[in-house]
Tab-separated table of C-alpha atoms in Angstrom:
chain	number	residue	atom	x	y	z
A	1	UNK	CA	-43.538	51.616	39.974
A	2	UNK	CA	-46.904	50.158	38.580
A	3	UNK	CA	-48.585	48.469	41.342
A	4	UNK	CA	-47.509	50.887	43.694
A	5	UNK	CA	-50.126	52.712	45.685
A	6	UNK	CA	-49.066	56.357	46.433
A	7	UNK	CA	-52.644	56.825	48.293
A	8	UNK	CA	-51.685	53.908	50.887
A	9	UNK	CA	-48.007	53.625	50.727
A	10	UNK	CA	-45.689	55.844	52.736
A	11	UNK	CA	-42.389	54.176	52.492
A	12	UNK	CA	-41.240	51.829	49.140
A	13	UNK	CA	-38.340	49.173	50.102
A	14	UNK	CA	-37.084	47.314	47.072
A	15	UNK	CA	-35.035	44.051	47.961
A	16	UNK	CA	-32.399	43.294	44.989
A	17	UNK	CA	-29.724	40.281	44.311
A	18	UNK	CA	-27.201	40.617	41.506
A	19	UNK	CA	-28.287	41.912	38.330
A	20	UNK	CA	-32.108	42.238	39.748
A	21	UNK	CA	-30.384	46.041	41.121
A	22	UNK	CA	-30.830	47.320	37.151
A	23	UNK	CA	-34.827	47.599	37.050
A	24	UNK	CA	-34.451	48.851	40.347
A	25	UNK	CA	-32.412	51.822	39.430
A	26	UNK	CA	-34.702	52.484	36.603
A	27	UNK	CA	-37.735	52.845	38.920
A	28	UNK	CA	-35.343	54.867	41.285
A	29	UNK	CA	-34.724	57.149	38.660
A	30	UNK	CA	-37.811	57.608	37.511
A	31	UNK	CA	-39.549	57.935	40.908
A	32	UNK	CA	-36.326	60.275	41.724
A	33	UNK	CA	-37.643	62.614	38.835
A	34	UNK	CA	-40.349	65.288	38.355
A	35	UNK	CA	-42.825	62.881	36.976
A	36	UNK	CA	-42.103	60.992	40.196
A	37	UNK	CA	-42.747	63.569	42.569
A	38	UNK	CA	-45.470	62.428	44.835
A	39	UNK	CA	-44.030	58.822	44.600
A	40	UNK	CA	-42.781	58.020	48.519
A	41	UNK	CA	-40.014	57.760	49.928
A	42	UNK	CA	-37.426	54.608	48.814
A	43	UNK	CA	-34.982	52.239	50.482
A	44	UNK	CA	-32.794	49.898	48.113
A	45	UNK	CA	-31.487	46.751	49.844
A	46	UNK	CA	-29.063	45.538	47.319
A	47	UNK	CA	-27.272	42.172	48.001
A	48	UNK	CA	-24.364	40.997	46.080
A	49	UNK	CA	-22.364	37.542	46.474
A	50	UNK	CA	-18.819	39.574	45.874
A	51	UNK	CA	-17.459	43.608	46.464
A	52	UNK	CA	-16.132	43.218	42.474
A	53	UNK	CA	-20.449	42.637	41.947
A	54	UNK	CA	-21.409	45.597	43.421
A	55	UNK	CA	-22.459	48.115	40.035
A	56	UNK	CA	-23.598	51.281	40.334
A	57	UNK	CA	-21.879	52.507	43.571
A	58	UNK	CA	-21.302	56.032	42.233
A	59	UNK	CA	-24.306	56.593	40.904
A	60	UNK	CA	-26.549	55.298	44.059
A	61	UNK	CA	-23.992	57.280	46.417
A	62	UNK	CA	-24.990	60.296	44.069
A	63	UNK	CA	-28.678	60.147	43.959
A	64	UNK	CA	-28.683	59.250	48.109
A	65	UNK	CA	-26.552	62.369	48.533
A	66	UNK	CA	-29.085	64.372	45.910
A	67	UNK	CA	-32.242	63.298	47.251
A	68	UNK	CA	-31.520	62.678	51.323
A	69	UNK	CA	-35.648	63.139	51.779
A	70	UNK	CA	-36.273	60.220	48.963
A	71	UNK	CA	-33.854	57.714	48.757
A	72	UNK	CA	-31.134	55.591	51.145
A	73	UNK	CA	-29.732	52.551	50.130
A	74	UNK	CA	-27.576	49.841	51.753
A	75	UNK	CA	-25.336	46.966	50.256
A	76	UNK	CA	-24.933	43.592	51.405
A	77	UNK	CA	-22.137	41.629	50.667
A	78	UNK	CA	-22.840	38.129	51.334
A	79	UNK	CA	-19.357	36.467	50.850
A	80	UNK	CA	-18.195	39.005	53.853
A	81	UNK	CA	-21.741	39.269	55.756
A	82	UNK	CA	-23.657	36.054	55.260
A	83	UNK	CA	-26.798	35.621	53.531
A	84	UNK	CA	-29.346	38.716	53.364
A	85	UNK	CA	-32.308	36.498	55.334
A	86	UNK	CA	-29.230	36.573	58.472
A	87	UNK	CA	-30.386	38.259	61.383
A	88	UNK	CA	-27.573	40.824	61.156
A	89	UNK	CA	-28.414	41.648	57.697
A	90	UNK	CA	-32.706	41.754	58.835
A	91	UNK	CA	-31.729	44.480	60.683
A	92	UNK	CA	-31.091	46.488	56.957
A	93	UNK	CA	-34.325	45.947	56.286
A	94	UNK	CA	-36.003	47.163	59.250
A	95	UNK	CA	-33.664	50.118	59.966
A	96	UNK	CA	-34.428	52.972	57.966
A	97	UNK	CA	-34.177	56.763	57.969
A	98	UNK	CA	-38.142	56.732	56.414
A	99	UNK	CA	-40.125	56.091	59.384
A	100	UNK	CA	-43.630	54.844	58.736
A	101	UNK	CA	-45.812	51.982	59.607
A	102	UNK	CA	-45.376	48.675	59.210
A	103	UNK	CA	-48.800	48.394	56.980
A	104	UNK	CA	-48.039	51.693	54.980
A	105	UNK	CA	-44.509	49.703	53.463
A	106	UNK	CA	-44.632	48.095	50.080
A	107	UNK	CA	-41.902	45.768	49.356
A	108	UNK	CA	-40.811	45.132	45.952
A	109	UNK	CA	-38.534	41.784	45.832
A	110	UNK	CA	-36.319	41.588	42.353
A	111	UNK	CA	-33.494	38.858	41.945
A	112	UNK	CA	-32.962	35.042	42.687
A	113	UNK	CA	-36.172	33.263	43.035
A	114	UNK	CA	-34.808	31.517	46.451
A	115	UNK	CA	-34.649	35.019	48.412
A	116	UNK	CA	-37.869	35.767	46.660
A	117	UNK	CA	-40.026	33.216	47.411
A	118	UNK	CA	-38.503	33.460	51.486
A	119	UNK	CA	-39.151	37.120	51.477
A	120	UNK	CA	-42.615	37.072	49.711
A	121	UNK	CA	-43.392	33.982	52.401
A	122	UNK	CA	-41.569	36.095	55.301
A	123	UNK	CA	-43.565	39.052	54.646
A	124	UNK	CA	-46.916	37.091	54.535
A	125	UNK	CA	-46.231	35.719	57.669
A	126	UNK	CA	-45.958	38.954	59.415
A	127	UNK	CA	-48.911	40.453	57.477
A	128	UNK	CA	-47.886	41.996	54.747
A	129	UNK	CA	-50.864	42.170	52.617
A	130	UNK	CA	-50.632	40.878	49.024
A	131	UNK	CA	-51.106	44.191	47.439
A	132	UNK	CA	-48.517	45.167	49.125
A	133	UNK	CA	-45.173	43.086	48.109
A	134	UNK	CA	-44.382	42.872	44.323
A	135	UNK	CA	-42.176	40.075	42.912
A	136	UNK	CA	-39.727	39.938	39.596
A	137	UNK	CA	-37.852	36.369	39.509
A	138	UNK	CA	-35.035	35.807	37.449
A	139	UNK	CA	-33.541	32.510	38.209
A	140	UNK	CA	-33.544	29.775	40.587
A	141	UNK	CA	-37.262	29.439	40.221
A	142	UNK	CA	-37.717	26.119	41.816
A	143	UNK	CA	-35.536	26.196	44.953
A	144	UNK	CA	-36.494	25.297	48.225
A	145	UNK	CA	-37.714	27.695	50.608
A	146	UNK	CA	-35.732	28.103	54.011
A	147	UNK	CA	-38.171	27.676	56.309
A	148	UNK	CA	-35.495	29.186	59.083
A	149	UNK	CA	-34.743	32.331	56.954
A	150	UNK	CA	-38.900	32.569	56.264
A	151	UNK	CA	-39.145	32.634	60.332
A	152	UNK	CA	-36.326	35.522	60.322
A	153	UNK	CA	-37.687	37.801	58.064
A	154	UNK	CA	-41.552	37.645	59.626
A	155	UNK	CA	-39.468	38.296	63.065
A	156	UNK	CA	-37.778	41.747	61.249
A	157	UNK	CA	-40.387	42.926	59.940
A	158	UNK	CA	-42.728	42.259	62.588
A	159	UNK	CA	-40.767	44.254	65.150
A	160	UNK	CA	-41.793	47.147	63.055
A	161	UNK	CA	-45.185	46.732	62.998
A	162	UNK	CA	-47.825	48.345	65.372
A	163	UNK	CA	-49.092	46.775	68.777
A	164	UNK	CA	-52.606	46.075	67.150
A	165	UNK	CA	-50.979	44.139	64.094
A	166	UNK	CA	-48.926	41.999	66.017
């Protein structure tokens, strides 16, 4: 949650692959909780390769259910759905129940360095300021970047943002 204005930031969306869903939860849970309070509201994209990968179902489900106003999340499964930069999948990114402006979001991208470095590149292309996307990289440090899947994500997320940012 450090590095996360709650002066400037309406909406938090936190973009997870595999195991990078654990710090997530944490942060949930924390920003979930009374010392949490004024933190916005939080989307959780998590995207595993498999259904048997998916952990923490229950406990998500629960904490969606228990705080409707504060938290929605969505899995993506890419063995069934294709990868998470697809254009069907975009659409999770963009469609949430938190509406708020495109330059009030900040993303927070946690998992395999390859959907990392294309969202962090996406979201600069569509204007994401710096201060607002935070990174955690766990593997895959040096792959290359998809320079298709960067021009997907800038699409998606500029289709949210206002007239005079586009």
């Amino acid at each position: 949650l450090e590095g996360i204005s709650n002066d400037t930031t309406k909406r938090v969306v936190f973009v997870s692959t595999g195991v990078g869903v654990g710090p997530c939860i944490g942060a949930i849970e924390k920003a979930l909780s009374g010392e949490g309070s004024s933190f916005p509201p939080i989307d959780l994209i998590a995207s595993y390769r498999t259904e048997e990968e998916v952990v923490s179902k229950e406990h998500l489900d629960r904490l969606q259910i228990e705080h409707p106003d504060k938290f929605s999340w969505k899995t993506i499964v890419t063995k069934e759905q294709g990868r998470l930069s697809s254009s069907d999948n975009l659409k999770e990114l963009t469609s949430t129940k938190f509406h708020c402006e495109f330059d009030n979001t900040h993303y927070h991208l946690i998992g395999n360095g390859q959907m990392v470095s294309e969202f962090k590149q996406g979201l600069q292309k569509a204007g994401v300021s710096d201060d607002k996307v935070t990174v955690e990289m766990y593997f895959n440090h040096k792959a290359d970047v998809d320079a298709e899947a960067v021009e997907r994500i800038a699409a998606a997320v500029m289709e949210t943002a206002p007239a005079s940012v586009v």
